[in-house]
PDB file of C-alpha atoms in Angstrom:
ATOM      1  CA  UNK S   1     136.561-151.607  -2.784  1.00 42.00           C
ATOM      2  CA  UNK S   2     137.388-151.906   0.934  1.00 42.00           C
ATOM      3  CA  UNK S   3     136.036-153.962   3.812  1.00 41.00           C
ATOM      4  CA  UNK S   4     136.854-153.427   7.485  1.00 39.00           C
ATOM      5  CA  UNK S   5     135.958-156.287   9.774  1.00 37.00           C
ATOM      6  CA  UNK S   6     135.779-156.114  13.562  1.00 35.00           C
ATOM      7  CA  UNK S   7     135.812-158.973  16.035  1.00 28.00           C
ATOM      8  CA  UNK S   8     132.084-159.667  15.711  1.00 25.00           C
ATOM      9  CA  UNK S   9     131.691-159.187  11.950  1.00 29.00           C
ATOM     10  CA  UNK S  10     131.670-162.900  11.189  1.00 26.00           C
ATOM     11  CA  UNK S  11     128.909-162.681   8.588  1.00 25.00           C
ATOM     12  CA  UNK S  12     130.804-160.017   6.631  1.00 27.00           C
ATOM     13  CA  UNK S  13     133.931-162.175   6.875  1.00 30.00           C
ATOM     14  CA  UNK S  14     132.201-165.055   5.145  1.00 27.00           C
ATOM     15  CA  UNK S  15     131.790-162.799   2.117  1.00 31.00           C
ATOM     16  CA  UNK S  16     135.570-162.467   1.736  1.00 35.00           C
ATOM     17  CA  UNK S  17     136.789-165.705   0.103  1.00 37.00           C
ATOM     18  CA  UNK S  18     139.726-167.321   1.854  1.00 38.00           C
ATOM     19  CA  UNK S  19     139.640-165.319   5.099  1.00 39.00           C
ATOM     20  CA  UNK S  20     138.695-166.622   8.532  1.00 40.00           C
ATOM     21  CA  UNK S  21     138.463-164.892  11.888  1.00 40.00           C
ATOM     22  CA  UNK S  22     138.295-166.133  15.473  1.00 38.00           C
ATOM     23  CA  UNK S  23     138.114-164.793  19.035  1.00 38.00           C
ATOM     24  CA  UNK S  24     141.061-164.123  21.307  1.00 37.00           C
ATOM     25  CA  UNK S  25     141.446-163.835  25.047  1.00 37.00           C
ATOM     26  CA  UNK S  26     144.660-162.183  26.176  1.00 42.00           C
ATOM     27  CA  UNK S  27     145.246-160.476  29.492  1.00 46.00           C
ATOM     28  CA  UNK S  28     148.592-158.796  30.077  1.00 49.00           C
ATOM     29  CA  UNK S  29     149.121-156.842  33.258  1.00 58.00           C
ATOM     30  CA  UNK S  30     152.064-154.906  34.662  1.00 72.00           C
ATOM     31  CA  UNK S  31     153.909-154.977  31.355  1.00 76.00           C
ATOM     32  CA  UNK S  32     155.795-151.717  30.976  1.00 87.00           C
ATOM     33  CA  UNK S  33     158.112-152.558  28.080  1.00 90.00           C
ATOM     34  CA  UNK S  34     157.180-152.916  24.416  1.00 93.00           C
ATOM     35  CA  UNK S  35     159.482-153.445  21.453  1.00 94.00           C
ATOM     36  CA  UNK S  36     158.375-153.379  17.805  1.00 96.00           C
ATOM     37  CA  UNK S  37     160.107-154.144  14.511  1.00 96.00           C
ATOM     38  CA  UNK S  38     158.902-154.413  10.908  1.00 97.00           C
ATOM     39  CA  UNK S  39     160.072-157.293   8.693  1.00 97.00           C
ATOM     40  CA  UNK S  40     159.289-157.560   4.960  1.00 97.00           C
ATOM     41  CA  UNK S  41     159.522-160.461   2.504  1.00 96.00           C
ATOM     42  CA  UNK S  42     158.797-160.659  -1.224  1.00 95.00           C
ATOM     43  CA  UNK S  43     156.388-163.447  -2.177  1.00 94.00           C
ATOM     44  CA  UNK S  44     156.554-165.748  -5.198  1.00 91.00           C
ATOM     45  CA  UNK S  45     152.794-165.955  -5.833  1.00 90.00           C
ATOM     46  CA  UNK S  46     150.985-166.889  -9.019  1.00 84.00           C
ATOM     47  CA  UNK S  47     147.286-166.785  -9.898  1.00 84.00           C
ATOM     48  CA  UNK S  48     145.586-169.721  -8.180  1.00 89.00           C
ATOM     49  CA  UNK S  49     148.081-169.854  -5.299  1.00 93.00           C
ATOM     50  CA  UNK S  50     147.053-169.547  -1.665  1.00 94.00           C
ATOM     51  CA  UNK S  51     148.763-167.227   0.835  1.00 94.00           C
ATOM     52  CA  UNK S  52     148.372-168.396   4.434  1.00 93.00           C
ATOM     53  CA  UNK S  53     149.156-165.884   7.196  1.00 90.00           C
ATOM     54  CA  UNK S  54     149.895-167.612  10.518  1.00 81.00           C
ATOM     55  CA  UNK S  55     150.547-166.245  14.001  1.00 74.00           C
ATOM     56  CA  UNK S  56     149.153-164.173  16.863  1.00 71.00           C
ATOM     57  CA  UNK S  57     147.620-161.278  14.961  1.00 75.00           C
ATOM     58  CA  UNK S  58     146.656-157.825  16.051  1.00 80.00           C
ATOM     59  CA  UNK S  59     145.330-157.158  12.563  1.00 86.00           C
ATOM     60  CA  UNK S  60     145.549-158.167   8.932  1.00 90.00           C
ATOM     61  CA  UNK S  61     145.455-155.962   5.837  1.00 91.00           C
ATOM     62  CA  UNK S  62     145.285-157.555   2.400  1.00 92.00           C
ATOM     63  CA  UNK S  63     145.590-155.488  -0.773  1.00 91.00           C
ATOM     64  CA  UNK S  64     145.006-156.937  -4.211  1.00 89.00           C
ATOM     65  CA  UNK S  65     147.103-155.016  -6.707  1.00 86.00           C
ATOM     66  CA  UNK S  66     149.414-155.465  -9.671  1.00 84.00           C
ATOM     67  CA  UNK S  67     152.474-154.476  -7.604  1.00 85.00           C
ATOM     68  CA  UNK S  68     155.138-156.982  -6.533  1.00 90.00           C
ATOM     69  CA  UNK S  69     153.633-159.467  -4.051  1.00 93.00           C
ATOM     70  CA  UNK S  70     155.032-159.049  -0.562  1.00 95.00           C
ATOM     71  CA  UNK S  71     154.161-159.380   3.084  1.00 96.00           C
ATOM     72  CA  UNK S  72     155.087-157.015   5.890  1.00 96.00           C
ATOM     73  CA  UNK S  73     154.916-158.062   9.524  1.00 95.00           C
ATOM     74  CA  UNK S  74     154.952-155.499  12.300  1.00 95.00           C
ATOM     75  CA  UNK S  75     156.137-157.665  15.195  1.00 94.00           C
ATOM     76  CA  UNK S  76     155.656-156.539  18.812  1.00 93.00           C
ATOM     77  CA  UNK S  77     156.577-158.105  22.134  1.00 93.00           C
ATOM     78  CA  UNK S  78     155.557-156.853  25.555  1.00 90.00           C
ATOM     79  CA  UNK S  79     157.495-157.559  28.751  1.00 90.00           C
ATOM     80  CA  UNK S  80     157.967-156.224  32.262  1.00 89.00           C
ATOM     81  CA  UNK S  81     160.842-153.976  31.141  1.00 90.00           C
ATOM     82  CA  UNK S  82     161.940-152.370  27.879  1.00 93.00           C
ATOM     83  CA  UNK S  83     165.179-154.376  27.939  1.00 93.00           C
ATOM     84  CA  UNK S  84     163.272-157.669  28.278  1.00 92.00           C
ATOM     85  CA  UNK S  85     160.949-156.692  25.426  1.00 93.00           C
ATOM     86  CA  UNK S  86     163.862-155.843  23.114  1.00 95.00           C
ATOM     87  CA  UNK S  87     165.671-159.084  23.967  1.00 94.00           C
ATOM     88  CA  UNK S  88     162.521-161.144  23.353  1.00 94.00           C
ATOM     89  CA  UNK S  89     161.774-159.338  20.080  1.00 95.00           C
ATOM     90  CA  UNK S  90     165.227-160.188  18.725  1.00 95.00           C
ATOM     91  CA  UNK S  91     164.290-163.890  18.905  1.00 95.00           C
ATOM     92  CA  UNK S  92     161.345-163.508  16.477  1.00 95.00           C
ATOM     93  CA  UNK S  93     161.403-163.040  12.689  1.00 96.00           C
ATOM     94  CA  UNK S  94     159.156-163.193   9.638  1.00 96.00           C
ATOM     95  CA  UNK S  95     159.565-166.438   7.684  1.00 95.00           C
ATOM     96  CA  UNK S  96     157.985-167.675   4.456  1.00 95.00           C
ATOM     97  CA  UNK S  97     157.656-171.229   3.242  1.00 94.00           C
ATOM     98  CA  UNK S  98     156.616-172.494  -0.182  1.00 93.00           C
ATOM     99  CA  UNK S  99     153.916-175.153   0.150  1.00 92.00           C
ATOM    100  CA  UNK S 100     152.057-177.307  -2.365  1.00 92.00           C
ATOM    101  CA  UNK S 101     149.167-174.769  -2.242  1.00 90.00           C
ATOM    102  CA  UNK S 102     151.238-171.569  -2.402  1.00 93.00           C
ATOM    103  CA  UNK S 103     153.072-169.656   0.337  1.00 95.00           C
ATOM    104  CA  UNK S 104     152.753-169.536   4.105  1.00 94.00           C
ATOM    105  CA  UNK S 105     154.028-166.480   5.991  1.00 94.00           C
ATOM    106  CA  UNK S 106     154.500-166.696   9.730  1.00 92.00           C
ATOM    107  CA  UNK S 107     156.453-165.182  12.582  1.00 92.00           C
ATOM    108  CA  UNK S 108     158.809-167.750  14.094  1.00 93.00           C
ATOM    109  CA  UNK S 109     161.098-167.797  17.107  1.00 93.00           C
ATOM    110  CA  UNK S 110     161.368-168.747  20.741  1.00 91.00           C
ATOM    111  CA  UNK S 111     162.240-166.034  23.229  1.00 89.00           C
ATOM    112  CA  UNK S 112     161.906-168.243  26.293  1.00 90.00           C
ATOM    113  CA  UNK S 113     159.559-167.629  29.189  1.00 88.00           C
ATOM    114  CA  UNK S 114     158.821-165.095  31.895  1.00 85.00           C
ATOM    115  CA  UNK S 115     157.233-165.421  35.323  1.00 85.00           C
ATOM    116  CA  UNK S 116     153.751-164.024  35.957  1.00 82.00           C
ATOM    117  CA  UNK S 117     152.289-162.915  39.312  1.00 79.00           C
ATOM    118  CA  UNK S 118     151.147-166.441  40.230  1.00 84.00           C
ATOM    119  CA  UNK S 119     154.694-167.752  39.847  1.00 86.00           C
ATOM    120  CA  UNK S 120     153.845-169.661  36.683  1.00 89.00           C
ATOM    121  CA  UNK S 121     156.199-169.318  33.714  1.00 90.00           C
ATOM    122  CA  UNK S 122     154.635-168.485  30.334  1.00 88.00           C
ATOM    123  CA  UNK S 123     156.232-168.012  26.900  1.00 90.00           C
ATOM    124  CA  UNK S 124     156.795-164.612  25.332  1.00 89.00           C
ATOM    125  CA  UNK S 125     154.429-164.051  22.403  1.00 89.00           C
ATOM    126  CA  UNK S 126     155.023-162.120  19.218  1.00 90.00           C
ATOM    127  CA  UNK S 127     151.961-160.036  18.343  1.00 90.00           C
ATOM    128  CA  UNK S 128     151.867-159.350  14.620  1.00 91.00           C
ATOM    129  CA  UNK S 129     150.082-157.031  12.230  1.00 92.00           C
ATOM    130  CA  UNK S 130     150.394-158.410   8.705  1.00 93.00           C
ATOM    131  CA  UNK S 131     150.051-156.357   5.539  1.00 94.00           C
ATOM    132  CA  UNK S 132     149.981-158.501   2.388  1.00 94.00           C
ATOM    133  CA  UNK S 133     150.095-157.240  -1.175  1.00 94.00           C
ATOM    134  CA  UNK S 134     148.881-159.954  -3.539  1.00 93.00           C
ATOM    135  CA  UNK S 135     147.986-160.214  -7.223  1.00 89.00           C
ATOM    136  CA  UNK S 136     144.426-160.917  -8.293  1.00 84.00           C
ATOM    137  CA  UNK S 137     143.199-164.517  -8.202  1.00 87.00           C
ATOM    138  CA  UNK S 138     145.272-165.388  -5.112  1.00 90.00           C
ATOM    139  CA  UNK S 139     143.376-166.913  -2.202  1.00 91.00           C
ATOM    140  CA  UNK S 140     144.307-165.554   1.239  1.00 91.00           C
ATOM    141  CA  UNK S 141     143.721-167.448   4.480  1.00 90.00           C
ATOM    142  CA  UNK S 142     144.195-165.341   7.610  1.00 86.00           C
ATOM    143  CA  UNK S 143     142.948-165.557  11.169  1.00 78.00           C
ATOM    144  CA  UNK S 144     143.003-162.526  13.425  1.00 74.00           C
ATOM    145  CA  UNK S 145     142.707-163.309  17.108  1.00 73.00           C
ATOM    146  CA  UNK S 146     142.385-159.613  17.851  1.00 73.00           C
ATOM    147  CA  UNK S 147     141.878-156.526  15.747  1.00 77.00           C
ATOM    148  CA  UNK S 148     140.513-156.088  12.277  1.00 84.00           C
ATOM    149  CA  UNK S 149     140.862-157.763   8.929  1.00 85.00           C
ATOM    150  CA  UNK S 150     140.845-155.323   6.018  1.00 88.00           C
ATOM    151  CA  UNK S 151     140.665-156.357   2.373  1.00 86.00           C
ATOM    152  CA  UNK S 152     141.157-153.887  -0.479  1.00 87.00           C
ATOM    153  CA  UNK S 153     141.168-154.516  -4.194  1.00 80.00           C
ATOM    154  CA  UNK S 154     141.579-152.611  -7.425  1.00 68.00           C
TER     155      UNK S 154
END
């Protein structure tokens, strides 16, 4: 079974236990550089655990299967130049943390700031597409600020 949820499919989202979805407003202009990397981590999940996916998402895919639980994060950073984007990307990484409820996966790092047209300095952001493979009976909490949330199960 497969569900594909767009930005305005809030009612359909409520039918997927453990998932949430919210709006995003992002405006990036004059950015010519983009760097992308994929990080992967195995997850120690058991039935009844909760997987929390945290970060600035472009999309989330969750697959329930009997395969080894893992999360993949496609991490992207945009900047004025390709060199800036690659430098900023190197500051971000996928991290997992065992909590009392289960596991939290997030992209962490601080790449500093850049100056926008108004002269204001703003932080670089890591935009992430998560793909999580989880066993049955694991609750997933994910918020996508942009893009789709897809849930598939056996």
